[in-house]
Every structure is written in C-alpha cells, then in structure tokens.
CSV table of C-alpha atoms in Angstrom, one decimal:
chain,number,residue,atom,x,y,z
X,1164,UNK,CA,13.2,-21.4,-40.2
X,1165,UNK,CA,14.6,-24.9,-40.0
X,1166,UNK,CA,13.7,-27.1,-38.0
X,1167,UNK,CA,15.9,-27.2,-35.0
X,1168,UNK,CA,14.7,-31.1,-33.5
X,1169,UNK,CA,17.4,-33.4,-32.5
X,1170,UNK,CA,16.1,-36.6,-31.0
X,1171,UNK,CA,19.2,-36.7,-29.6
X,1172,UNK,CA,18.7,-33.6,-27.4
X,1173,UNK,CA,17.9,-32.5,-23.7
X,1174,UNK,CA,14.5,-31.6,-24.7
X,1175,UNK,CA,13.4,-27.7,-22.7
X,1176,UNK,CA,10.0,-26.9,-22.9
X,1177,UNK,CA,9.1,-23.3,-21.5
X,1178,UNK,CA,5.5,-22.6,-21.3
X,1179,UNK,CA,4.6,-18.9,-21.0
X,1180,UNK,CA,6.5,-15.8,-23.4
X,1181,UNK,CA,6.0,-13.1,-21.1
X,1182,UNK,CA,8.9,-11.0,-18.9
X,1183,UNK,CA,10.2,-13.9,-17.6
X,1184,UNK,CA,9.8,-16.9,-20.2
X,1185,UNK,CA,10.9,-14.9,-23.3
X,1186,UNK,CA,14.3,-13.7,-22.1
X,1187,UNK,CA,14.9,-16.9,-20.4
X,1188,UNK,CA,13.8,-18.7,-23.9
X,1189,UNK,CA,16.4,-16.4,-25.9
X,1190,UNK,CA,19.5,-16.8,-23.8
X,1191,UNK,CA,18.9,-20.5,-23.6
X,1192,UNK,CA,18.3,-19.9,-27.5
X,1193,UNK,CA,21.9,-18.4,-27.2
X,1194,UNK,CA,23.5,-20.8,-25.1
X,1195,UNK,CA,22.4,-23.9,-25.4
X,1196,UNK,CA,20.8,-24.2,-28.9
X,1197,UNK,CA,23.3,-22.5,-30.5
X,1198,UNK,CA,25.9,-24.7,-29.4
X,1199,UNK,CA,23.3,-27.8,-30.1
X,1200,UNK,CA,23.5,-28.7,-26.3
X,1201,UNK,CA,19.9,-28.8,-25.4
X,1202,UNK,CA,16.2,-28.3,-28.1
X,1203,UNK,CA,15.0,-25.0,-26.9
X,1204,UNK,CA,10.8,-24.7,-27.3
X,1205,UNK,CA,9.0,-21.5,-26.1
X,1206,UNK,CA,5.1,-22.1,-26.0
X,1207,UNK,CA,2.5,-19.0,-25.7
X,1208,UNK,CA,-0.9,-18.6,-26.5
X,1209,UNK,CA,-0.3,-15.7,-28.4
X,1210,UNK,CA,1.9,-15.0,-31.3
X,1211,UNK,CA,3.6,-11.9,-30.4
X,1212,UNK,CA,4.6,-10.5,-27.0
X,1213,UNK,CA,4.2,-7.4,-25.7
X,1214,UNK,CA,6.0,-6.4,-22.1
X,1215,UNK,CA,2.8,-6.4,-19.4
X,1216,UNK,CA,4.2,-3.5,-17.4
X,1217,UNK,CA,3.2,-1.5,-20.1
X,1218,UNK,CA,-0.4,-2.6,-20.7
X,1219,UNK,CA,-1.5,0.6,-19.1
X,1220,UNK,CA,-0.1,2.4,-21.8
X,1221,UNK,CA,-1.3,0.3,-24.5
X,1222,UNK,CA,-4.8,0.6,-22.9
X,1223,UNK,CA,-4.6,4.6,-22.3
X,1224,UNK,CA,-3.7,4.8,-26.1
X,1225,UNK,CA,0.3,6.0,-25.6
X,1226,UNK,CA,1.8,2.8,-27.3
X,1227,UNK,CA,0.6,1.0,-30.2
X,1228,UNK,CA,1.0,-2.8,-29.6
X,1229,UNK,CA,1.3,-3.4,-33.2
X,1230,UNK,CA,4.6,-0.9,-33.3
X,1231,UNK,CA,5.8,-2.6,-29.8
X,1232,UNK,CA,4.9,-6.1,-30.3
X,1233,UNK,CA,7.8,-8.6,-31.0
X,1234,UNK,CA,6.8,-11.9,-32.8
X,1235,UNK,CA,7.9,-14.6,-30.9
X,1236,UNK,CA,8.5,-16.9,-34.7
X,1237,UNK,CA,11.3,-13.8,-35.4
X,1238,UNK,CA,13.0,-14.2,-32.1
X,1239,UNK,CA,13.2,-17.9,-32.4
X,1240,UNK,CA,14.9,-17.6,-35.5
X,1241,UNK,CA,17.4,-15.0,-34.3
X,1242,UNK,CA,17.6,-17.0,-31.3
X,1243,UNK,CA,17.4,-20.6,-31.8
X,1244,UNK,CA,14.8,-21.7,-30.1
X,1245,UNK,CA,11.3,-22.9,-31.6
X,1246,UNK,CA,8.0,-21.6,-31.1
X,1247,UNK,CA,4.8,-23.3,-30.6
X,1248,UNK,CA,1.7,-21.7,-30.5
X,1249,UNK,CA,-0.9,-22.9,-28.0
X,1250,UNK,CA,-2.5,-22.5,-24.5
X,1251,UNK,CA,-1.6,-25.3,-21.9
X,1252,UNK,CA,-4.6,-27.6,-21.3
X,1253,UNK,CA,-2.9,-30.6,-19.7
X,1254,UNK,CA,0.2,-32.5,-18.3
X,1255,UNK,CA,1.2,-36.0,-18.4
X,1256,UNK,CA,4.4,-36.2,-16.1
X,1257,UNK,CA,4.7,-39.7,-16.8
X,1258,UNK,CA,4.6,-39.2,-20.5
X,1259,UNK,CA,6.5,-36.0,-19.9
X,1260,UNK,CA,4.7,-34.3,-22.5
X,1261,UNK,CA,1.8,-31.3,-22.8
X,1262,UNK,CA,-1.0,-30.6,-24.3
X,1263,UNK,CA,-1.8,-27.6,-26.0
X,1264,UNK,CA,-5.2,-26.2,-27.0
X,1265,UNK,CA,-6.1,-25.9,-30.6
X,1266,UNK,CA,-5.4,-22.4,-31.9
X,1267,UNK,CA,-8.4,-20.7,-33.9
X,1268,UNK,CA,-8.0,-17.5,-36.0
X,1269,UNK,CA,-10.3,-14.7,-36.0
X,1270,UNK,CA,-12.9,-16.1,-38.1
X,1271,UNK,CA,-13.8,-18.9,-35.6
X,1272,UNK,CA,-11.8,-21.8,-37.7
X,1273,UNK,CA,-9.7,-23.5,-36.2
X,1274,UNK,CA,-5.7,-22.6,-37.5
X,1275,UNK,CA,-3.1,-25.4,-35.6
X,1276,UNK,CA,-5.0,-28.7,-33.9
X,1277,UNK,CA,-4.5,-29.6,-30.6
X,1278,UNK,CA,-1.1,-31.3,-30.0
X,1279,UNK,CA,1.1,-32.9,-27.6
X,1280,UNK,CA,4.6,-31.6,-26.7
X,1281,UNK,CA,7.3,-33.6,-25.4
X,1282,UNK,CA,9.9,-32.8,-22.8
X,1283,UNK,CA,12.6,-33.6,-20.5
X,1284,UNK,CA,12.8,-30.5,-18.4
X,1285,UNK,CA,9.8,-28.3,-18.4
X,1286,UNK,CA,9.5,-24.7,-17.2
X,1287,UNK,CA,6.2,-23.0,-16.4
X,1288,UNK,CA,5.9,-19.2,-16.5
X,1289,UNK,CA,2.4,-18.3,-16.9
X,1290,UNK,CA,1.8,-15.3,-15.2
X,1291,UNK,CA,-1.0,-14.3,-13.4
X,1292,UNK,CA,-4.9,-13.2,-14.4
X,1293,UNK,CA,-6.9,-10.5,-12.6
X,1294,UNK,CA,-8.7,-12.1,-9.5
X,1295,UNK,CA,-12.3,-11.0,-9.1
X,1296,UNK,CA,-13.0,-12.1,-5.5
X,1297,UNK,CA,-16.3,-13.3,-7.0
X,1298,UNK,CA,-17.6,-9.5,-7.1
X,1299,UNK,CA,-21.1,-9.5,-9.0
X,1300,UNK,CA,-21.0,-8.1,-12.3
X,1301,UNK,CA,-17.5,-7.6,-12.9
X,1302,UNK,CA,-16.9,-10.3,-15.8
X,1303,UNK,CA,-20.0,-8.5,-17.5
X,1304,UNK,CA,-19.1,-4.7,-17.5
X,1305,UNK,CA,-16.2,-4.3,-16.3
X,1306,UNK,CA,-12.6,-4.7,-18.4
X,1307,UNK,CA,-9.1,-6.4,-17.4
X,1308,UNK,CA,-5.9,-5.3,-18.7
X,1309,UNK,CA,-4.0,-9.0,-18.5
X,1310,UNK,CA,-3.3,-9.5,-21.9
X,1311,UNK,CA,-2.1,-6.8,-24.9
X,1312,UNK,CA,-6.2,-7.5,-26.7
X,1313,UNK,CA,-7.8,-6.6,-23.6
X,1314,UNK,CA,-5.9,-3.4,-23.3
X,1315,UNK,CA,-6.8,-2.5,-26.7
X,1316,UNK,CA,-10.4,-3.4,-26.4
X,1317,UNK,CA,-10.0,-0.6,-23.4
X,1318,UNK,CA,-8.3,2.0,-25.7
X,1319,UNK,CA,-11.0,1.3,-29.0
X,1320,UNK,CA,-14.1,2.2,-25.8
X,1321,UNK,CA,-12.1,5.2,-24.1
X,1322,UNK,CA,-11.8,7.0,-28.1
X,1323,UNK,CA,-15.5,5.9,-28.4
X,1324,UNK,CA,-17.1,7.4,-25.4
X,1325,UNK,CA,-15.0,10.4,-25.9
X,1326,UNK,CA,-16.2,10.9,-29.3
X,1327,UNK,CA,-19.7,10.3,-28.1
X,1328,UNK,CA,-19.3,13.0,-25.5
X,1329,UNK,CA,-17.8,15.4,-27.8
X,1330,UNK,CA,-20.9,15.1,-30.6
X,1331,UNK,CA,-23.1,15.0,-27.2
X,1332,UNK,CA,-21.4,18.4,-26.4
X,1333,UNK,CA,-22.1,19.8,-29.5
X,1334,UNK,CA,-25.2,19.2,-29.9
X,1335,UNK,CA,-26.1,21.0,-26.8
X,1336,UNK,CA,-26.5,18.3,-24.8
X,1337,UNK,CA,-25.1,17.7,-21.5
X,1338,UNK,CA,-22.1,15.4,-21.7
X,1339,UNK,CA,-18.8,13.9,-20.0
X,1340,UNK,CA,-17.1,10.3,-19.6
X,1341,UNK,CA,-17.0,8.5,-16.1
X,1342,UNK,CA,-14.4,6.1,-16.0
X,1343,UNK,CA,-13.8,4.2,-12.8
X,1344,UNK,CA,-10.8,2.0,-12.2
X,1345,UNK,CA,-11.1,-0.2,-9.2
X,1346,UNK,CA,-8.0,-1.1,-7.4
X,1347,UNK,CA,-5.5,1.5,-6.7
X,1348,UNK,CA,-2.2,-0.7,-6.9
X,1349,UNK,CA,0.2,0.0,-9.6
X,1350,UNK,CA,-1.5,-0.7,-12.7
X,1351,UNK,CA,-4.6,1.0,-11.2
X,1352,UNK,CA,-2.8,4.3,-10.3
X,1353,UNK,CA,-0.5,4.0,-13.7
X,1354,UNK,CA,-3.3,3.6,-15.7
X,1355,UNK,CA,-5.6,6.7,-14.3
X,1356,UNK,CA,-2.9,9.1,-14.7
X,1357,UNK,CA,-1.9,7.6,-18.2
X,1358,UNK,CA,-5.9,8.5,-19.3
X,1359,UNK,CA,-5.7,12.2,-17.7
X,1360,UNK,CA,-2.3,12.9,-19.7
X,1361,UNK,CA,-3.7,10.9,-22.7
X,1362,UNK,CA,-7.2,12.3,-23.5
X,1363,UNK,CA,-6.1,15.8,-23.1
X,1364,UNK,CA,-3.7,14.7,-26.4
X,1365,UNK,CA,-7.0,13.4,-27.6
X,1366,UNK,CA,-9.1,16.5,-26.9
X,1367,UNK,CA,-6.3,18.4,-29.0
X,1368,UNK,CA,-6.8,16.1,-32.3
X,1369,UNK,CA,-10.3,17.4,-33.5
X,1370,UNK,CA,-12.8,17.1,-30.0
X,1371,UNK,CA,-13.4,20.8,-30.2
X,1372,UNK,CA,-16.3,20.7,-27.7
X,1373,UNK,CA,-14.9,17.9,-25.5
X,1374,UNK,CA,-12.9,19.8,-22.3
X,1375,UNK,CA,-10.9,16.8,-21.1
X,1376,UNK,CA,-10.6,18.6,-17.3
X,1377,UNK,CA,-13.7,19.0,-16.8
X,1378,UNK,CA,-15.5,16.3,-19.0
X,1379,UNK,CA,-13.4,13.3,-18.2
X,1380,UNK,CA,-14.0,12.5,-14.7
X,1381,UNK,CA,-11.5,9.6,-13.4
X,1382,UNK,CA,-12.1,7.6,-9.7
X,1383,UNK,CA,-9.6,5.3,-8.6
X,1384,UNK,CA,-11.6,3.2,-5.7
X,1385,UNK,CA,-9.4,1.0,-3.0
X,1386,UNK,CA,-10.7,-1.1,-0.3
X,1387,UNK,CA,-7.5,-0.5,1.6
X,1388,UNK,CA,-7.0,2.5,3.6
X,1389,UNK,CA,-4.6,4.1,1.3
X,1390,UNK,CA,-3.7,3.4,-2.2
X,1391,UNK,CA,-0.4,1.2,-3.6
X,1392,UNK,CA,-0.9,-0.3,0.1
X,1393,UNK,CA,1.6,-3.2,-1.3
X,1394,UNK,CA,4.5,-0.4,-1.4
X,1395,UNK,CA,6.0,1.9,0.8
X,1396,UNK,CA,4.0,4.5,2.7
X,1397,UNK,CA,6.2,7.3,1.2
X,1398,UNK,CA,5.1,6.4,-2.0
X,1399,UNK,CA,1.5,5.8,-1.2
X,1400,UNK,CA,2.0,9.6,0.1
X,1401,UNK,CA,3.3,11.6,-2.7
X,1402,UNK,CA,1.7,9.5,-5.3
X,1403,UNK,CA,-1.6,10.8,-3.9
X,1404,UNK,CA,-0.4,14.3,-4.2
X,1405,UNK,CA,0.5,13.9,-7.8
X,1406,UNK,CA,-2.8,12.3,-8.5
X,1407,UNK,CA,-4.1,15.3,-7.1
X,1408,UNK,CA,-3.1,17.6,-9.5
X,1409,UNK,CA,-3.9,15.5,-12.0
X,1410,UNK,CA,-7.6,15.4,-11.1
X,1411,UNK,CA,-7.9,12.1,-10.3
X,1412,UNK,CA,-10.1,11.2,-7.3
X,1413,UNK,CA,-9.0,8.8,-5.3
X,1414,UNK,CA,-11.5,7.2,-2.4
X,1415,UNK,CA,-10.0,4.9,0.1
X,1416,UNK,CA,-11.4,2.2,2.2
X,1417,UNK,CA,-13.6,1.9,-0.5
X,1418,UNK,CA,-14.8,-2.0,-1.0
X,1419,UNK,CA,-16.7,-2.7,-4.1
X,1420,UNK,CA,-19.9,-4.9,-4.2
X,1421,UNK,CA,-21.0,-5.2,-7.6
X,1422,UNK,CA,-20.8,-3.4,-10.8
X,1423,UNK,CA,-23.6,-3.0,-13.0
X,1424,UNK,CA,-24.8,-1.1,-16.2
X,1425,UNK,CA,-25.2,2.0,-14.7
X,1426,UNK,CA,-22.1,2.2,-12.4
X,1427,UNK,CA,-20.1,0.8,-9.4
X,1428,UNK,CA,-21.6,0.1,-6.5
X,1429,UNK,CA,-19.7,0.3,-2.8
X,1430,UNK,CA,-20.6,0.0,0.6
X,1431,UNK,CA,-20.8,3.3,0.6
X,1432,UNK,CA,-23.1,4.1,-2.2
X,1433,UNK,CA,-23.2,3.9,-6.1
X,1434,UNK,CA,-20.4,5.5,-8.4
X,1435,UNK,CA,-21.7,6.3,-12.4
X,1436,UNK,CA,-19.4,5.2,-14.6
X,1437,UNK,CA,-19.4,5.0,-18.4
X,1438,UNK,CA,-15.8,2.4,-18.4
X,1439,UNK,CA,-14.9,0.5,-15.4
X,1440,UNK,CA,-11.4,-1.0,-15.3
X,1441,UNK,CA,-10.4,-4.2,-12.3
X,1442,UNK,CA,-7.4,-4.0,-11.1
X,1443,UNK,CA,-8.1,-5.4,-7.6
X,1444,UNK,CA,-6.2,-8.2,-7.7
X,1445,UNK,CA,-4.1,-11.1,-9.3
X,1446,UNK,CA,-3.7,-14.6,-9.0
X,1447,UNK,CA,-2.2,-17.6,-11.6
X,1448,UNK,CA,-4.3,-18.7,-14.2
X,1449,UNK,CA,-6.6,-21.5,-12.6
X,1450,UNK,CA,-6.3,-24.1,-14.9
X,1451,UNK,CA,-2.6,-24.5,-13.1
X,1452,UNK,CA,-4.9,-26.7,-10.3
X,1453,UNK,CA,-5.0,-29.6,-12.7
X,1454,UNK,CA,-1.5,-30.4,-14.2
X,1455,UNK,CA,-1.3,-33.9,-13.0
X,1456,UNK,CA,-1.4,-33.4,-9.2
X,1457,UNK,CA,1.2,-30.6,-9.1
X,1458,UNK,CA,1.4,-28.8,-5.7
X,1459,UNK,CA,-0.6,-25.2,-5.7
X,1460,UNK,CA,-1.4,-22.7,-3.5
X,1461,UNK,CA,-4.9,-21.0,-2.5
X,1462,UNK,CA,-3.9,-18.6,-4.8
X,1463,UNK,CA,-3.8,-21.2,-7.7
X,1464,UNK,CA,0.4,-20.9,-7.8
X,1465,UNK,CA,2.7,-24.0,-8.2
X,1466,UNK,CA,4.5,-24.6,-4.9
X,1467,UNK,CA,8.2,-24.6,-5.7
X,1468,UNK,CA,11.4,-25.0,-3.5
X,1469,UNK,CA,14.5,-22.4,-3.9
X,1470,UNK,CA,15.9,-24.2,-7.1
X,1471,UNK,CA,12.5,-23.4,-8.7
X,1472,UNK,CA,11.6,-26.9,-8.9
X,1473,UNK,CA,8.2,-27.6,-7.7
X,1474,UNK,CA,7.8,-29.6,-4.9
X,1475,UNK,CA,6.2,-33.1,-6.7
X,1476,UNK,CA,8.9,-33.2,-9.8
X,1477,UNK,CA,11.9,-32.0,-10.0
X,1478,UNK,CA,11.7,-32.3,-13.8
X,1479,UNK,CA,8.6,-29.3,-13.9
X,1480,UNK,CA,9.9,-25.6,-12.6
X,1481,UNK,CA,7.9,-22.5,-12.3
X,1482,UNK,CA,9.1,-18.8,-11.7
X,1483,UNK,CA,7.5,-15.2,-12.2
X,1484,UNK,CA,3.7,-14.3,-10.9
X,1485,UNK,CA,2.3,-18.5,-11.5
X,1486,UNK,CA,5.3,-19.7,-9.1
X,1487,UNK,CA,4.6,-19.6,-4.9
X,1488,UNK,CA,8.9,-19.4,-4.3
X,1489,UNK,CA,9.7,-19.0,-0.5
X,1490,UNK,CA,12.2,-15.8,0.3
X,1491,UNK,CA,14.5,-16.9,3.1
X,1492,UNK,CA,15.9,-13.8,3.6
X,1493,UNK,CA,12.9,-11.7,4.1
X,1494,UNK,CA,12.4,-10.1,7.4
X,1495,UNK,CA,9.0,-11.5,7.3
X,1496,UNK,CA,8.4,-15.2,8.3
X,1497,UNK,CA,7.3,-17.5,5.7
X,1498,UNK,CA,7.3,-14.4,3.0
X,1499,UNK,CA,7.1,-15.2,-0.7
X,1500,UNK,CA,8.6,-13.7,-3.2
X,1501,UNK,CA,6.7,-11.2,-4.3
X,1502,UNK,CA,4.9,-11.3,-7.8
X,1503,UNK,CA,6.7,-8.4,-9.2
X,1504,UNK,CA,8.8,-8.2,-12.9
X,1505,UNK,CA,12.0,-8.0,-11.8
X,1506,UNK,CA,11.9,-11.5,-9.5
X,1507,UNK,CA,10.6,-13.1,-13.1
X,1508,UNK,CA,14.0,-11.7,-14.2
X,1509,UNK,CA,16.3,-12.7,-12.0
X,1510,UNK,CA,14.7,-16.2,-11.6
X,1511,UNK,CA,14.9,-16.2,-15.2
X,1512,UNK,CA,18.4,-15.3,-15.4
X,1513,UNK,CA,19.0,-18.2,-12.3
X,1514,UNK,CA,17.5,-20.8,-14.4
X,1515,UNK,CA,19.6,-20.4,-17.3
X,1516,UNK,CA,22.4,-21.1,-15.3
X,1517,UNK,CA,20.4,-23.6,-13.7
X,1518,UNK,CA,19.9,-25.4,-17.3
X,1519,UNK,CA,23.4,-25.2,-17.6
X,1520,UNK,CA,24.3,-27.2,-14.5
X,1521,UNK,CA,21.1,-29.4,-14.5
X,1522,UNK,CA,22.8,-30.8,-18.4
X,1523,UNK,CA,26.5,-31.1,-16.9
X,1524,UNK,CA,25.2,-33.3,-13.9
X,1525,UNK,CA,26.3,-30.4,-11.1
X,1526,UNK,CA,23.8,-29.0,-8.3
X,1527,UNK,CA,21.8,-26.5,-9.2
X,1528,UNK,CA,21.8,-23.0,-7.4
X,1529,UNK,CA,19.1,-21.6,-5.3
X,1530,UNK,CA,17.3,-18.3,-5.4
X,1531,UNK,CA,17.9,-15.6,-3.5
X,1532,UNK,CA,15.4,-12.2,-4.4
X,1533,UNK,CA,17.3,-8.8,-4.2
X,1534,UNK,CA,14.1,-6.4,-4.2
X,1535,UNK,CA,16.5,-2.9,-6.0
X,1536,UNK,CA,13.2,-1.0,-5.4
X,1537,UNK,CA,9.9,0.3,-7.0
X,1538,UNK,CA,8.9,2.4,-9.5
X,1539,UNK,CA,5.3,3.5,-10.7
X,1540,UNK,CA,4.3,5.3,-13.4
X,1541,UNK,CA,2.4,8.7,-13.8
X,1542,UNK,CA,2.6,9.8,-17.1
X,1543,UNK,CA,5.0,10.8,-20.0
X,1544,UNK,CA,6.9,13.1,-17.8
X,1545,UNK,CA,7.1,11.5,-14.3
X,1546,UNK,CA,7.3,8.1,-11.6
X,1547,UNK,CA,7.6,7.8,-8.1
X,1548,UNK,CA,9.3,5.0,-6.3
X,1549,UNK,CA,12.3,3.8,-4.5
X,1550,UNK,CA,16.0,2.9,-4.9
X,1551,UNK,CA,17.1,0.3,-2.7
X,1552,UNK,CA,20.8,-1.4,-2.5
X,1553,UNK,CA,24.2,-1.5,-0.6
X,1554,UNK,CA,25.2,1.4,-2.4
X,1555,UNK,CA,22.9,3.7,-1.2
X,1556,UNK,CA,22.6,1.9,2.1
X,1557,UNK,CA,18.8,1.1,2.4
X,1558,UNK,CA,16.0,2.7,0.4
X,1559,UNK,CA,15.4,6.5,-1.2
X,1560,UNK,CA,12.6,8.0,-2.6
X,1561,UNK,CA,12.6,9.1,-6.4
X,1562,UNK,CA,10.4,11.2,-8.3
X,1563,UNK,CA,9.6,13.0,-11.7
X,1564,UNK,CA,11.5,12.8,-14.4
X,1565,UNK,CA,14.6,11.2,-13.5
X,1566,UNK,CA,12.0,8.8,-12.0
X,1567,UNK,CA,10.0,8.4,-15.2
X,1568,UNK,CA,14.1,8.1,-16.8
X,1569,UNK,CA,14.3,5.3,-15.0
X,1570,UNK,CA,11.0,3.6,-15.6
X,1571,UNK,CA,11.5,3.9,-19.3
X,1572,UNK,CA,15.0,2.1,-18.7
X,1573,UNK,CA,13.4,-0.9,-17.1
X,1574,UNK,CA,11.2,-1.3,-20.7
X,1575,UNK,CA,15.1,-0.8,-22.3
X,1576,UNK,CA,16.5,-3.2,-20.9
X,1577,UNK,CA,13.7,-6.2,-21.0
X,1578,UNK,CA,14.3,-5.2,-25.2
X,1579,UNK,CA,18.3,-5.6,-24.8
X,1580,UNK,CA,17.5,-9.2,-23.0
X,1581,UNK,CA,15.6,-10.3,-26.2
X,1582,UNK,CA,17.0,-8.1,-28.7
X,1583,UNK,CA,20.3,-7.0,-28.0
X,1584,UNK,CA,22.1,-3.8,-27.6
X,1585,UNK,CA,22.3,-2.9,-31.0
X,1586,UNK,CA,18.8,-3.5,-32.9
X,1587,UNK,CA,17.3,-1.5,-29.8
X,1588,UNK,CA,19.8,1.1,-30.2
X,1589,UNK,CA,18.6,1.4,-33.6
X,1590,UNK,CA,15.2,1.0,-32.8
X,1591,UNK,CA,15.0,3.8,-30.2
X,1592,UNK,CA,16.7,6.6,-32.8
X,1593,UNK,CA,14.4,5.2,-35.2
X,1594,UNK,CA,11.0,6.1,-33.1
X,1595,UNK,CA,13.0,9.3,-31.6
X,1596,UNK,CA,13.3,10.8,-35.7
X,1597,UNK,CA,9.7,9.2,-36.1
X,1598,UNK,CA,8.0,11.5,-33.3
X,1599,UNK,CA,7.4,15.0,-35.6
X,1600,UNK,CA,5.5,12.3,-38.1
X,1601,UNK,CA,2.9,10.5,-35.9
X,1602,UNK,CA,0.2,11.9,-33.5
X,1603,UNK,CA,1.6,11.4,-29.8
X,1604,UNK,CA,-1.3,9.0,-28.9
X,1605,UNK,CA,-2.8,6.0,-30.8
X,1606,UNK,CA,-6.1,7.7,-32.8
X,1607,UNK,CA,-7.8,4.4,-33.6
C-alpha cells in the first residue's frame, strides 16, 4: 500500500482497533481520506482484530480466530487509512505526538522500534482489561478472556484437560474436569454455557470414555445476589433457568478470596477446579493514568464531556469502555454511560460526524446514548435479553432462537461497518457451504 502522508493534512490519530476504533477508522478511511480531507492513522497493539463480544466463543472453541480475524493492514488499504502497530506508552500534548512501544515477534526480537506519532486530533479507544480487585492468586492460576490470545490460551487448556480426563477414564482411573468461571456477568454466563454446548461436540470427536454431563462439572460463582446483576431482573431470572438445564451451577453471594493451585477459595469454603476463568470485573487499561495529566477516573477512564472531548484538551477524545462519558438523560443522577458495545458504536458513528464538523470549523454535536436493549448468549441455538425502543413502547423480554437470531446479527452488522454489505454477504454463504467440511468446534 502507498503511503497515504500529506504534510498538508488534518492529521487523525485513533489509538485502539476494537468495536469502536476500527469502524470509526474505516468510515473516516471512507470519508475523509478518500476524498484527501484529513490523514487517517489507526494504531493497535495487535495486528488483526477480532470482535470482543465473541471472545467467549473463541475461548469455548466455536470460532477459530484465525478464520474470523481481520487484518487491520487489509482494511487500511481497502479503506484508506494507515495502520501502525504498537501499544501506547506515552503522550506529549504539547508535541501533540505518541509514543508507541516497540513491537517484538514471537521469538523475543524485537520486529518495529519504538516510535513517535504525530497528530492534530487524537482519539483514544482502548477498551477495558479485567479488574482483579487485588484477589490473591488470580494473576497466577486463573485466565482472562480480554484479548483474542488469551481466549485461545483458554481453548488450547479446556482440549487438554479434557483429553487428560478421557485417557484418565480409560485407564480406569477416576476422572472429570472442574472448570470454575468467576463472575457471572455476561461474558461469565456466555462463556459457561458456550463450554457445556462445546465439549459435548468434543466428547463426540474421539473422547470415547469422556461423558461430558457428567465429567465436566462447570460453577459460575457471583458475589452479588443474583447473577447478570448489571441487567434486568427478568433476565437474571430465566437466564438461571436455562443454565439449569444446562448443568451449570450457579452460586450466588458468592465472594471470592483467593485462588490457588488446587481450587477457588470463597468465604464460604474451597471450590476444586482444574481451569478458573475471571470475569469479575473491568476497568481501562492503567497505563491511561499517565498520558500527560489527562483527567481519569477511579476506574482508570479518561473524563470526557458530551462532545467526547476530555475535559483537559479538546484536541484528545475518548469513547467506548476507556472513556467515563456522562448520560444526561438517564433516570439516574450523575449515570455514566455504560461500558457496553453498542455506546462504542454510536459514539463512534457521532465522532465521524464529529471529524466532519471539527475540519469545516462548525460546533460539534453531543452524545446522547439510546440503550435498544440486551442480549446474552447461551449457546449455538439460544439468547436471552431485551428489546427496548419507541416502537415497542418500553422494554420486552426475548429468548431462544429468534434471540440467539438476533445476537448473531449484532456480529453481522460490526462486519458490514468494516467490510461492507457485499464481501460479508459472500463471506457468510461461503462458511454456510463450508459447515458439512469442518468439525463444528475448533479441535486444536
């Protein structure tokens, strides 16, 4: 790809590829560097993207990264915007210019040096990491599912111990796999009922002696008093039920202590466990404390007003999970908008107008968050959540498959933003013809 650098140019810098960044990166791509009206750069640590919502899958073994993955040097091309790979290690607002972290390849050498970026408007869309609360032992033995690696580390262990288990079985020995996942929000009750669904698959590719209901035992541990406690109670209720029948045992008011070799441990006693999963908690990475005296939050978030901006330079925005945005028109004083994938999109799609007015010299709009509901996951064939809008005046309560329809058309339409309707048309009768040729879950 040429190199797309005019000196000339409104120079926009977005730091962070994920559900926010890369679609806001690709219509700016679109709009702006198409028509040579401003340099477009997208920076990420890694060199492909892969949609978080779905790192549950990827960890249960359903999706293959690899097949999913898009590389963000492709999309810059199709798009016109640049790609730089790098973490963010420092800010100079005076300078207005980054610095990125030298990248190193899998060998320990080190691939690109550590550079300096320069910009006139820069946009920060990190994310957020798993928050540990300081909980002994977790770093240690237990596994995160932030990034696409992690998630396949997860998957590469789960085939392992049930391999073990099924030679332990064999053998005559007394056998089974304890997996504990701690923190029953969405990615904690997504991801148990992804593992029930997956490892029977598994159990059905050659683990003759491994009986995945009553070998694989699976405990999703809360501290609240019921689980998805940042959703609706309805769907708290009837996801509980599902989870039910799927085997899954769930144990509320559960708070965790430490985590150890041998297991979990909880004010109420020790829980074995062979795999142990956090998902307690999020916040933004911490290294957004020291950009150059920008505003954050106790949760480590950049403080922004409603344009996005944050609150110490209006030349640096933030959105998605890393960004603390206040939500006017929530019935609850001082509410945030909530660190959820679809405000990342429709900040996203705000700030490309936004990029569009801050170049022509006009004011730039403010955000307003329109929460259209919830959905979460529980396997192949079904989702639970809610529908909310004018239309159906307030909220109502999905489930199964037109549910799990739905959830599958969120993942459609993050593709369309950064691919376009036709290539994932194409792409989607592609893997629909591909189905009778590949095993339904990821073997290796």
């Amino acid at each position: 790809m040429a190199d797309l650098h005019n000196p000339s140019l409104h120079r926009i810098v977005i730091v962070g590829g994920g559900a926010g960044g890369l679609p806001l990166a690709t219509a700016l791509g679109d709009k702006l560097g198409r028509a040579k009206r401003a340099d477009i750069t997208l920076v990420d640590r890694f060199e492909t993207h892969m949609w978080k919502p779905l790192l549950h899958e990827v960890a249960a073994g359903r999706m293959d990264a690899d097949v999913h993955g898009s590389d963000y040097l492709a999309l810059g091309h199709w798009h016109r915007f640049r790609f730089k790979q790098g973490a963010l290690s420092a800010l100079d607002r005076a300078r207005r210019e980054i610095t990125l972290d030298a990248v190193i390849d899998d060998d320990g050498r080190e691939m690109l040096p550590a550079r300096t970026v320069a910009y006139d408007t820069l946009i920060i869309c990190v994310g957020s990491t798993t928050n540990d609360f300081g909980v002994a032992g977790v770093a240690d033995y237990a596994i995160s599912l932030d990034t696409f690696p992690e998630a396949e580390r997860f998957h590469r262990r789960l085939l392992a111990a049930c391999v073990r288990a099924d030679g332990q079985a064999a053998q005559g020995k007394p056998s089974g796999v304890d997996i504990v996942i701690i923190g029953a929000g969405a990615t904690g009750v997504e991801l148990a009922a992804e593992i029930r669904q997956t490892t029977r698959a598994h159990a059905g590719y050659g683990l003759d002696k491994l009986d995945p209901a009553k070998d694989i035992h699976l405990t999703l541990l809360e501290a609240a008093p019921r689980i998805l406690p940042q959703l609706g109670e309805r769907i708290a209720e009837a996801a509980t039920e599902l989870l039910a029948k799927l085997d899954v045992q769930v144990r509320v008011s559960e708070r965790v202590t430490s985590v150890d070799a041998s297991g979990v441990h909880t004010v109420n006693g020790m829980v074995p466990a062979d795999l142990v999963v956090w998902a307690a908690g999020i916040q933004a990475p911490a290294f957004l404390r020291h950009l150059d005296g920008l505003e954050v939050n106790r949760a480590n978030q950049l403080v922004v007003v409603t344009t996005l901006q944050t609150t110490r330079d209006p030349d640096v925005f933030a959105f998605g999970d890393c960004a603390a945005c206040p939500w006017p028109d929530s019935p609850k004083p001082g509410a945030l908008v909530p660190p959820r994938a679809q405000a990342a999109y429709q900040q996203a799609k705000m700030l490309v107008k936004t990029m569009q007015a801050r170049l022509s010299g006009k004011p730039l709009p403010e955000f307003h968050f329109r929460d259209v509901g919830s959905l979460v996951s529980l396997g192949e064939l079904s989702a639970i959540g809610t529908l909310m809008g004018r239309l159906i005046g307030g909220s109502m309560l999905i489930q199964g498959l037109i549910a799990r329809w739905m959830y599958a058309s969120l993942y459609k339409m993050h593709q369309v933003a950064i691919l376009g309707y036709l290539p994932v048309v194409l792409d989607t009768v592609g893997r629909f013809l591909r189905r009778r040729m590949e095993p339904r879950v990821k073997l290796h």
